[in-house]
Tab-separated table of C-alpha atoms in Angstrom:
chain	number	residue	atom	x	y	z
J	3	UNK	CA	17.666	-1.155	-26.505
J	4	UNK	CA	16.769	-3.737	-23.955
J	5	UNK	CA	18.871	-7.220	-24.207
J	6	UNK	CA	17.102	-10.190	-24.414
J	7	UNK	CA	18.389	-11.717	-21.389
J	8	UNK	CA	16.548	-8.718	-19.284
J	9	UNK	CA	13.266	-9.238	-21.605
J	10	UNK	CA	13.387	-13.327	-20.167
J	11	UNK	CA	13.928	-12.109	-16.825
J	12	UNK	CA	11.216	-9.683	-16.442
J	13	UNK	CA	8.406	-11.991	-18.100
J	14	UNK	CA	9.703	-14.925	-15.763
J	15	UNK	CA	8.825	-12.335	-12.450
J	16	UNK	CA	5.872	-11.302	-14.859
J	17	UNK	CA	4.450	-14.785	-15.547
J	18	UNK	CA	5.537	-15.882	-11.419
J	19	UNK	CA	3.445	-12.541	-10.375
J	20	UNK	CA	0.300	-13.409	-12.348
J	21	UNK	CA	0.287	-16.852	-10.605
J	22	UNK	CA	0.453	-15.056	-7.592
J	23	UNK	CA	-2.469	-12.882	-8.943
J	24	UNK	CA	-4.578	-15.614	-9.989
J	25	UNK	CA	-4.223	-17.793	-7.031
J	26	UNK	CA	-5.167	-14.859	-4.750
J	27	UNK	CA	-8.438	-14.267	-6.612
J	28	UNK	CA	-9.736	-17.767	-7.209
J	29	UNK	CA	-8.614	-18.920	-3.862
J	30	UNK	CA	-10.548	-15.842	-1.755
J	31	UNK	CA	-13.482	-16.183	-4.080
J	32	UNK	CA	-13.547	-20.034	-3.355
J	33	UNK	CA	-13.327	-18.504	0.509
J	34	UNK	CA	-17.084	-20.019	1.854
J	35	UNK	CA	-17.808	-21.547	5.675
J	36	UNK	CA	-20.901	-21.859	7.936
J	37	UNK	CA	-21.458	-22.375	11.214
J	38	UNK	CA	-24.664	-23.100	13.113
J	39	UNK	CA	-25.750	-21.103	16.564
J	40	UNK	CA	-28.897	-21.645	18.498
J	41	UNK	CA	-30.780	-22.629	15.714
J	42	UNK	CA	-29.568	-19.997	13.333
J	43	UNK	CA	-26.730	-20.687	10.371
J	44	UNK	CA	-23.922	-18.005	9.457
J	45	UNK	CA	-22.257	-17.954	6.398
J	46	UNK	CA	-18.855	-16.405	6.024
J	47	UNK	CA	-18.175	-15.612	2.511
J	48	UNK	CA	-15.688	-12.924	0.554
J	49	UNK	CA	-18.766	-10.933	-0.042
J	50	UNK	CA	-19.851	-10.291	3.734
J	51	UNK	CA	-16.501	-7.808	3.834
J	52	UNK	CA	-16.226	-4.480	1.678
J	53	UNK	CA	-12.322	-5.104	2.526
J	54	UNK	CA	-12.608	-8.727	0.863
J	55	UNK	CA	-14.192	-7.428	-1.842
J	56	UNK	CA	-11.979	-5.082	-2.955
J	57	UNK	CA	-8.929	-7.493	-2.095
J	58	UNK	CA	-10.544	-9.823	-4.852
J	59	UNK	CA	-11.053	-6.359	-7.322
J	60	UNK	CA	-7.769	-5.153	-7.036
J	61	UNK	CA	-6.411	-8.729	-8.060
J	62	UNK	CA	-8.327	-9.481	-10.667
J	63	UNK	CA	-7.607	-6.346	-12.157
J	64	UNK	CA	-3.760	-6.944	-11.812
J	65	UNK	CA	-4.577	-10.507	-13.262
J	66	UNK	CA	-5.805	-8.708	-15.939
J	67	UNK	CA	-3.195	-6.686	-16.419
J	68	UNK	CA	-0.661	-8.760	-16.278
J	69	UNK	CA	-1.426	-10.926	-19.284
J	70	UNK	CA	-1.719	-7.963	-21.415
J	71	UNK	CA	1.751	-6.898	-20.378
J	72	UNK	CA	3.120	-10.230	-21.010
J	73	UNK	CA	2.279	-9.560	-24.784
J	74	UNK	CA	4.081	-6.344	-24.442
J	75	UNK	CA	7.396	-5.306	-24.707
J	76	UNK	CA	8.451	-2.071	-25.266
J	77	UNK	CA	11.596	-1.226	-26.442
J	78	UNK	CA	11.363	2.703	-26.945
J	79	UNK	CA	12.122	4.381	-23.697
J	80	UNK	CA	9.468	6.466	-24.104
J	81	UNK	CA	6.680	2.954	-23.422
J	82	UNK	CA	9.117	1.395	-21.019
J	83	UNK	CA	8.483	5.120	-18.912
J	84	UNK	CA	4.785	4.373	-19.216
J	85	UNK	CA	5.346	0.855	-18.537
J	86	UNK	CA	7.345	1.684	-15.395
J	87	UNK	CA	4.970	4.243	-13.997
J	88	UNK	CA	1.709	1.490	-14.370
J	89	UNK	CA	3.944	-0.921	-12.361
J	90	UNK	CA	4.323	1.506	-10.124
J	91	UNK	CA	0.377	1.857	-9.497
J	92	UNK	CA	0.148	-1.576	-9.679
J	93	UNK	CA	2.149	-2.252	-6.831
J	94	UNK	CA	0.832	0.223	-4.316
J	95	UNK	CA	-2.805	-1.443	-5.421
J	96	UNK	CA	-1.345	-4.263	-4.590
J	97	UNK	CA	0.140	-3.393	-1.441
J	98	UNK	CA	-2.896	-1.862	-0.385
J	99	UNK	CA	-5.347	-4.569	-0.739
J	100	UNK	CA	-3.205	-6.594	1.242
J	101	UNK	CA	-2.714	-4.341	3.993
J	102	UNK	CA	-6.772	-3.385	4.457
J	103	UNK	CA	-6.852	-7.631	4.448
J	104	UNK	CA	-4.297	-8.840	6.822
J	105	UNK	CA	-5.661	-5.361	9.274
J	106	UNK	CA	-9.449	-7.195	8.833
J	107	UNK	CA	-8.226	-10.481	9.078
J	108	UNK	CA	-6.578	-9.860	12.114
J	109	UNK	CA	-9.716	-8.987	13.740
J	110	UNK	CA	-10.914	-11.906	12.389
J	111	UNK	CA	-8.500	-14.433	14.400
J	112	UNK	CA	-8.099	-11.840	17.396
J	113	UNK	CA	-11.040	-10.292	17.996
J	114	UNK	CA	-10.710	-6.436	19.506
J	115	UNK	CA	-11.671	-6.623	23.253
J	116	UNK	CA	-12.398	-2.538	23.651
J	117	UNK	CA	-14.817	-2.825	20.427
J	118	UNK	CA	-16.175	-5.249	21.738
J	119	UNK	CA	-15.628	-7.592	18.419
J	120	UNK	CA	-15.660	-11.757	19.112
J	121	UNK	CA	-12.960	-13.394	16.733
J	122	UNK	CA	-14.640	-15.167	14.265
J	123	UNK	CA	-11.858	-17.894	13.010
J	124	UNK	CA	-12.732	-20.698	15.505
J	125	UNK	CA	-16.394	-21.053	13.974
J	126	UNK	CA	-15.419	-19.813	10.481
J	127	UNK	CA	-11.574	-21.596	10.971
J	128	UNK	CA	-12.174	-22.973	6.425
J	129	UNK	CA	-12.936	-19.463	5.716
J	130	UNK	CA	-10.032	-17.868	7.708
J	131	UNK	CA	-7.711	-20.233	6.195
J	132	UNK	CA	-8.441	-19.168	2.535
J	133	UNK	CA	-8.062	-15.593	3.228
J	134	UNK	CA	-4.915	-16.520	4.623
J	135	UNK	CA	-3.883	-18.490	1.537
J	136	UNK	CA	-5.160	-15.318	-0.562
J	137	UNK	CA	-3.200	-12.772	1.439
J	138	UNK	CA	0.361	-14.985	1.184
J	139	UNK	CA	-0.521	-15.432	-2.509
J	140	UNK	CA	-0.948	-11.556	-2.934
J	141	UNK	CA	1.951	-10.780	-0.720
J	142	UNK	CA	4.311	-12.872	-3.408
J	143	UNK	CA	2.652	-11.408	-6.205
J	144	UNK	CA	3.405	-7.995	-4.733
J	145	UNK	CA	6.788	-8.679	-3.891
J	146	UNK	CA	7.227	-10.059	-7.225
J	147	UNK	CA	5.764	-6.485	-9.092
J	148	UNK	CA	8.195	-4.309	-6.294
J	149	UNK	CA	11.128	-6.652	-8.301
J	150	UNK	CA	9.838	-6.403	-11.503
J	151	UNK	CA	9.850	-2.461	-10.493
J	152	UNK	CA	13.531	-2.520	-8.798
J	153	UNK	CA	15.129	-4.320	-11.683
J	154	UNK	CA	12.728	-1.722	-14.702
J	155	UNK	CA	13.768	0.710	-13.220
J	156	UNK	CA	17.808	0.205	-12.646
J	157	UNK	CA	17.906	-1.220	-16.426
J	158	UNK	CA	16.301	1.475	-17.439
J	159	UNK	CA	18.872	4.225	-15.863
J	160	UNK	CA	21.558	1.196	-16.870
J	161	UNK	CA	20.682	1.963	-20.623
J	162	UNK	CA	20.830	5.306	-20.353
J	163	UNK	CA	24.462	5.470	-19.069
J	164	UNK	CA	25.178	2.532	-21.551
J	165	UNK	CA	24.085	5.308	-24.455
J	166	UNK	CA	26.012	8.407	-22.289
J	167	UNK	CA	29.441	6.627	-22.015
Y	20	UNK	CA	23.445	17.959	-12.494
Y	21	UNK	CA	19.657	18.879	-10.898
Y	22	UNK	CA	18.581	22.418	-11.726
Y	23	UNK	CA	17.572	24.949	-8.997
Y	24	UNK	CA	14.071	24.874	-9.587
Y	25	UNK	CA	13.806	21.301	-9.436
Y	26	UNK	CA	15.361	21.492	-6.052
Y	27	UNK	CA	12.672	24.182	-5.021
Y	28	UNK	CA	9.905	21.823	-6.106
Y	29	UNK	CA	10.789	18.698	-4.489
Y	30	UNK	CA	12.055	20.722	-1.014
Y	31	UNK	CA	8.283	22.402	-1.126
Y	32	UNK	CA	6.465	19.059	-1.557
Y	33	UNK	CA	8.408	16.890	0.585
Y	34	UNK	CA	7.731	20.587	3.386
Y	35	UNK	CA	4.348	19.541	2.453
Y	36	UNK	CA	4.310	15.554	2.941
Y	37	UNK	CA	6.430	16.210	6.345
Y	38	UNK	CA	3.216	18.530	7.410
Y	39	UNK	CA	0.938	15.635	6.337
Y	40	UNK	CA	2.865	12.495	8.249
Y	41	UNK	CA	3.707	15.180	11.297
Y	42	UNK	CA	-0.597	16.105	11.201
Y	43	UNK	CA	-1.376	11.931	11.091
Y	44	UNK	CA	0.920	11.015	13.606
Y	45	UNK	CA	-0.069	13.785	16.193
Y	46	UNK	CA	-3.941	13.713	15.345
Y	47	UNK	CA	-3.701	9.651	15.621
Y	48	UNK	CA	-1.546	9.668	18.803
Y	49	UNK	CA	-4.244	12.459	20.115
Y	50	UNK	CA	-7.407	10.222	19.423
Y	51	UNK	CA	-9.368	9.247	23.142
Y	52	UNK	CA	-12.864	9.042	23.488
Y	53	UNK	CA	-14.909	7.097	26.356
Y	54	UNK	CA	-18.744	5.957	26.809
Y	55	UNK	CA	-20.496	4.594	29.875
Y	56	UNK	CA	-22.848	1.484	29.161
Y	57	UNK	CA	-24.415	-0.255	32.399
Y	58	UNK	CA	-21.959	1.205	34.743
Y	59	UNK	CA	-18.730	0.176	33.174
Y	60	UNK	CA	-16.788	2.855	31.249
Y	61	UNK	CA	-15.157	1.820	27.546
Y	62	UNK	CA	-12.364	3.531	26.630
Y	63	UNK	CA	-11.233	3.916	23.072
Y	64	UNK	CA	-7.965	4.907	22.336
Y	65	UNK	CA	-5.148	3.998	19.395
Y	66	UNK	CA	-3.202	1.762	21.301
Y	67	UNK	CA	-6.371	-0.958	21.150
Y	68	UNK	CA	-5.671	-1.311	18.039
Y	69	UNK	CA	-2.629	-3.010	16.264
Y	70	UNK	CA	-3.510	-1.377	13.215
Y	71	UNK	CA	-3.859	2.067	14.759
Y	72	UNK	CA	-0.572	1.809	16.186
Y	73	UNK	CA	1.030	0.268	13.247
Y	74	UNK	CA	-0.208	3.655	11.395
Y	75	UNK	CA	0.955	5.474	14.086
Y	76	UNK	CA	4.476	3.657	14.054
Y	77	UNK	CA	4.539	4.174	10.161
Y	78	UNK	CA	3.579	8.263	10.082
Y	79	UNK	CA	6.764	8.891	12.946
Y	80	UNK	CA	9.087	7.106	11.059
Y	81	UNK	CA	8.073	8.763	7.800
Y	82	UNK	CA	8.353	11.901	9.403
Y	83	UNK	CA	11.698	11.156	11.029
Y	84	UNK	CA	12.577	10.117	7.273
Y	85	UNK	CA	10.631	13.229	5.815
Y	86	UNK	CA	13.016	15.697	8.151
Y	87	UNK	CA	16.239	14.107	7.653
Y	88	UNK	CA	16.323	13.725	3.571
Y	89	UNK	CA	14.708	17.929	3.751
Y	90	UNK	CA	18.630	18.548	4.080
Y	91	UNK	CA	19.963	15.702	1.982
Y	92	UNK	CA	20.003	16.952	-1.870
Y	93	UNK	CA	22.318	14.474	-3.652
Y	94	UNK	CA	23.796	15.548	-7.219
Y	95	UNK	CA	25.136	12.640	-7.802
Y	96	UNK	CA	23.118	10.095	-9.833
Y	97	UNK	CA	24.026	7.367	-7.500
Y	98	UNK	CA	22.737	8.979	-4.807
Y	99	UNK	CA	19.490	10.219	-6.327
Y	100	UNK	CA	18.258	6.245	-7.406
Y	101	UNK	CA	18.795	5.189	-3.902
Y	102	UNK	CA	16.738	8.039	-2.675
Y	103	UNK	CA	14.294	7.662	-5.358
Y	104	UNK	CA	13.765	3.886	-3.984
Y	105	UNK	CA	13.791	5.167	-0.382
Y	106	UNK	CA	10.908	7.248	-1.148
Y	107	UNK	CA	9.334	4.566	-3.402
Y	108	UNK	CA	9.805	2.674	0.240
Y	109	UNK	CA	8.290	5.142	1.807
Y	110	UNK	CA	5.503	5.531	-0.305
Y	111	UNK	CA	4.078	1.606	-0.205
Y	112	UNK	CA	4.452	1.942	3.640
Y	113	UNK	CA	2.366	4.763	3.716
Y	114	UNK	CA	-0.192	3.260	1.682
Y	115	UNK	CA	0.136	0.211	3.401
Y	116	UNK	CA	-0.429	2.124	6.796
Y	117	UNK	CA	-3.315	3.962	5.133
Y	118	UNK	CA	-5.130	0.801	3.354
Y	119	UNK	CA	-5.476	-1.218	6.814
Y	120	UNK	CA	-6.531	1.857	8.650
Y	121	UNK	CA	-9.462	2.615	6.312
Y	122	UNK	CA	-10.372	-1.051	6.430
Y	123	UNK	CA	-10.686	-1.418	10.244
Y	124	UNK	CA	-12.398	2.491	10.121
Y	125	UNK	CA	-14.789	1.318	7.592
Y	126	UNK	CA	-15.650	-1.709	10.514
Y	127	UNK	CA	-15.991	0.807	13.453
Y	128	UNK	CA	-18.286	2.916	11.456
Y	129	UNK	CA	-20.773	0.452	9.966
Y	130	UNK	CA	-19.708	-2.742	12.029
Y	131	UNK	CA	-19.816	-6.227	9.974
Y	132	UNK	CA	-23.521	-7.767	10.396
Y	133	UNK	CA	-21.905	-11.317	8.952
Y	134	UNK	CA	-19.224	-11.246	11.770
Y	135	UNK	CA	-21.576	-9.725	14.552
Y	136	UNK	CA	-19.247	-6.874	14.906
Y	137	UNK	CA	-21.003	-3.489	15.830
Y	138	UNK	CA	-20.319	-0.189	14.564
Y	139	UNK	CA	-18.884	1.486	17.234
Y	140	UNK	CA	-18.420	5.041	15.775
Y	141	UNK	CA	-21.946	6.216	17.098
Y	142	UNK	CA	-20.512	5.783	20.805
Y	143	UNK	CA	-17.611	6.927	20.543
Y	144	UNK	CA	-17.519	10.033	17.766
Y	145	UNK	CA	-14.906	11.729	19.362
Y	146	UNK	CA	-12.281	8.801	18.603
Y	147	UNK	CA	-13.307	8.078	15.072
Y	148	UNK	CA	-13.307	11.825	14.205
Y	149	UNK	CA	-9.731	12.099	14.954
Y	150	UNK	CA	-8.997	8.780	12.786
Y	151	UNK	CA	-11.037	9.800	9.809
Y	152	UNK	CA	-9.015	13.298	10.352
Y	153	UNK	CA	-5.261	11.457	10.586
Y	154	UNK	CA	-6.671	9.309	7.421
Y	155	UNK	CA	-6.884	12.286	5.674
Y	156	UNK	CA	-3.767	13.777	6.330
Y	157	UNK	CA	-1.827	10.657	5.561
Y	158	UNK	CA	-3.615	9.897	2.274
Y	159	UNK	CA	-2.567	13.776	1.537
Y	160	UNK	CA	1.294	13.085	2.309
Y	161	UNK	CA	0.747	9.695	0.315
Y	162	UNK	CA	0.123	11.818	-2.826
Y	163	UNK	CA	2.583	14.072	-2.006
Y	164	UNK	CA	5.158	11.216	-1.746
Y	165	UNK	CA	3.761	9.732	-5.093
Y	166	UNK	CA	4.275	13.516	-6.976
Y	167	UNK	CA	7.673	13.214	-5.189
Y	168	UNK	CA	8.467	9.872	-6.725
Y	169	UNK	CA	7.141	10.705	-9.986
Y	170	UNK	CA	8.728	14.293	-10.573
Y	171	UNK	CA	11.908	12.390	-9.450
Y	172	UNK	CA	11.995	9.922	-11.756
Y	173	UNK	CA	11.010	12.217	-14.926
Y	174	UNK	CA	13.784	14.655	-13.699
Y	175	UNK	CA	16.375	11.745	-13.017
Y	176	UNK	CA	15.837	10.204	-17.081
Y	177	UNK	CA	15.218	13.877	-18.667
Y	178	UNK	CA	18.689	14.996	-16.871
Y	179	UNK	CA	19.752	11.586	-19.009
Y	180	UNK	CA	18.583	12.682	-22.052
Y	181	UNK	CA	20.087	16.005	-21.546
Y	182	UNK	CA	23.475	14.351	-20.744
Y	183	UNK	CA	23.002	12.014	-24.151
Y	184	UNK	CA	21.420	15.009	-26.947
C-alpha cells in the first residue's frame, strides 16, 4: 500500500525531526547562567520559567514519540489515519511551545518598557543564547513534523486515487 | 461529491470559529487600562506588546480568512486538500498566536521572581481581563478550526472509500 521509496522518505524527515527534538531538550535543559548584583547572585535556569518548562515537556515528549514511530509503519489505511491525526497533535504541540518561548524570550532580550520589565540577556547573555539554540532547534523539528504531515497526508489521498482509477 | 449535511456541519462550525476570531480580535483590540504611581500615569494597552499585537494581527486575518472560505464550498477534490491545508495553516497560526499570548499573560499575572519582572495584573485588572477574555475566545475558534480540520479530513478519505467500494 505504501512504496518503499515514501517509507525511506518519511523516516529520513522522522529521524532529522527527532534530532531536532533531542537537541532542543538537552540544549534548554543544559540552559544555566549567573550573574552577581550588589552582593547578591541570580541564577537563570530553564526552571525559573513555567514557559521553559513546558518548552522542555512538550519536546521530550515528541522525542519520545518519535522513536516509537520510527519502529512503526503502518501500512493499513486505517493506522496511517491514526498515524496522521497524532502528527497532527504533534505539530501544533510543537508549534506551541515554540511560540509561548520565542513571546518570553523576547522579553527576555527586549525588556517591556510599560510593564516595567528590565531585559535580562545582557547579565544572563549564556542563558539567552541556549534558549535561542533550543527555539531554532524546535523550530526545524517543527517544520520537519508540518512536512512529514504535508507529504502523509498527500500520499495518503495519492493511494486512494491510485486504488479509484 | 460532499453530501448536504456535511456542508451544513462545516458552514455551522466555521459560523462558529468566525464568532470566536471576530470576539478575540475586537476584545484584544478593546483592552486599555491605566494606573497612577507617584504622579506619573502607566498606560497599558495591546500595542505595548509585540505579542499582543501579533495575536491581534493573527485573529483579523483569520477572520478575514474565516469570512471569505464561508462562501467557498469546493466539490472538487483538488480543491478540498488545498483548503484542508489552508485551514491546517490556519489552525498552527492560531495556536501559535494563542501559545505566546498565554505565556506573556501567565508573566503579567504572577511576574517572574528569577527575572525581577512584576506581576502587573493587580494594577491594571481592567487590561488583563480583556486578554484572559480574547484568550478564551481564540482557544474556542482554535478547537473549532481543529473539529474543522478533522471532520474534513475523515469526510475527504470516507468520500474515497465510497468512490473505491
Amino acid at each position: 500500500m505504501m512504496a518503499l521509496s515514501q517509507h525511506i522518505i518519511v523516516s529520513l524527515l522522522r529521524v532529522l525531526a527527532l534530532g531536532g527534538t533531542l537537541a532542543a531538550t538537552i540544549v534548554m535543559v543544559t540552559s544555566h547562567d549567573s550573574f552577581h548584583f550588589l552582593g547578591f547572585t541570580f541564577v537563570a535556569n530553564f526552571t525559573n520559567s513555567p514557559t521553559f518548562k513546558y518548552f522542555v515537556a512538550v519536546n521530550a515528549l515528541v522525542s519520545g514519540y518519535g522513536i516509537i514511530v520510527l519502529f512503526i509503519h503502518p501500512n493499513n489505511l486505517g493506522a496511517r489515519r491514526v498515524l496522521l491525526v497524532s502528527d497532527m497533535v504533534v505539530t501544533l504541540l510543537m508549534d506551541s511551545s515554540i511560540s509561548a518561548c520565542i513571546a518570553v524570550g523576547e522579553v527576555g532580550k527586549k525588556g517591556n518598557n510599560a510593564a516595567g520589565w528590565l531585559p535580562i540577556c545582557g547579565q544572563v547573555s549564556k542563558f539567552c543564547g541556549h534558549v535561542e539554540g533550543a527555539i531554532f532547534a524546535a523550530f526545524l523539528a517543527s517544520l520537519l513534523y508540518f512536512l512529514i504531515l504535508f507529504y502523509s497526508f498527500h500520499t495518503l489521498l495519492n493511494n486512494f486515487y491510485t486504488l479509484k482509477s
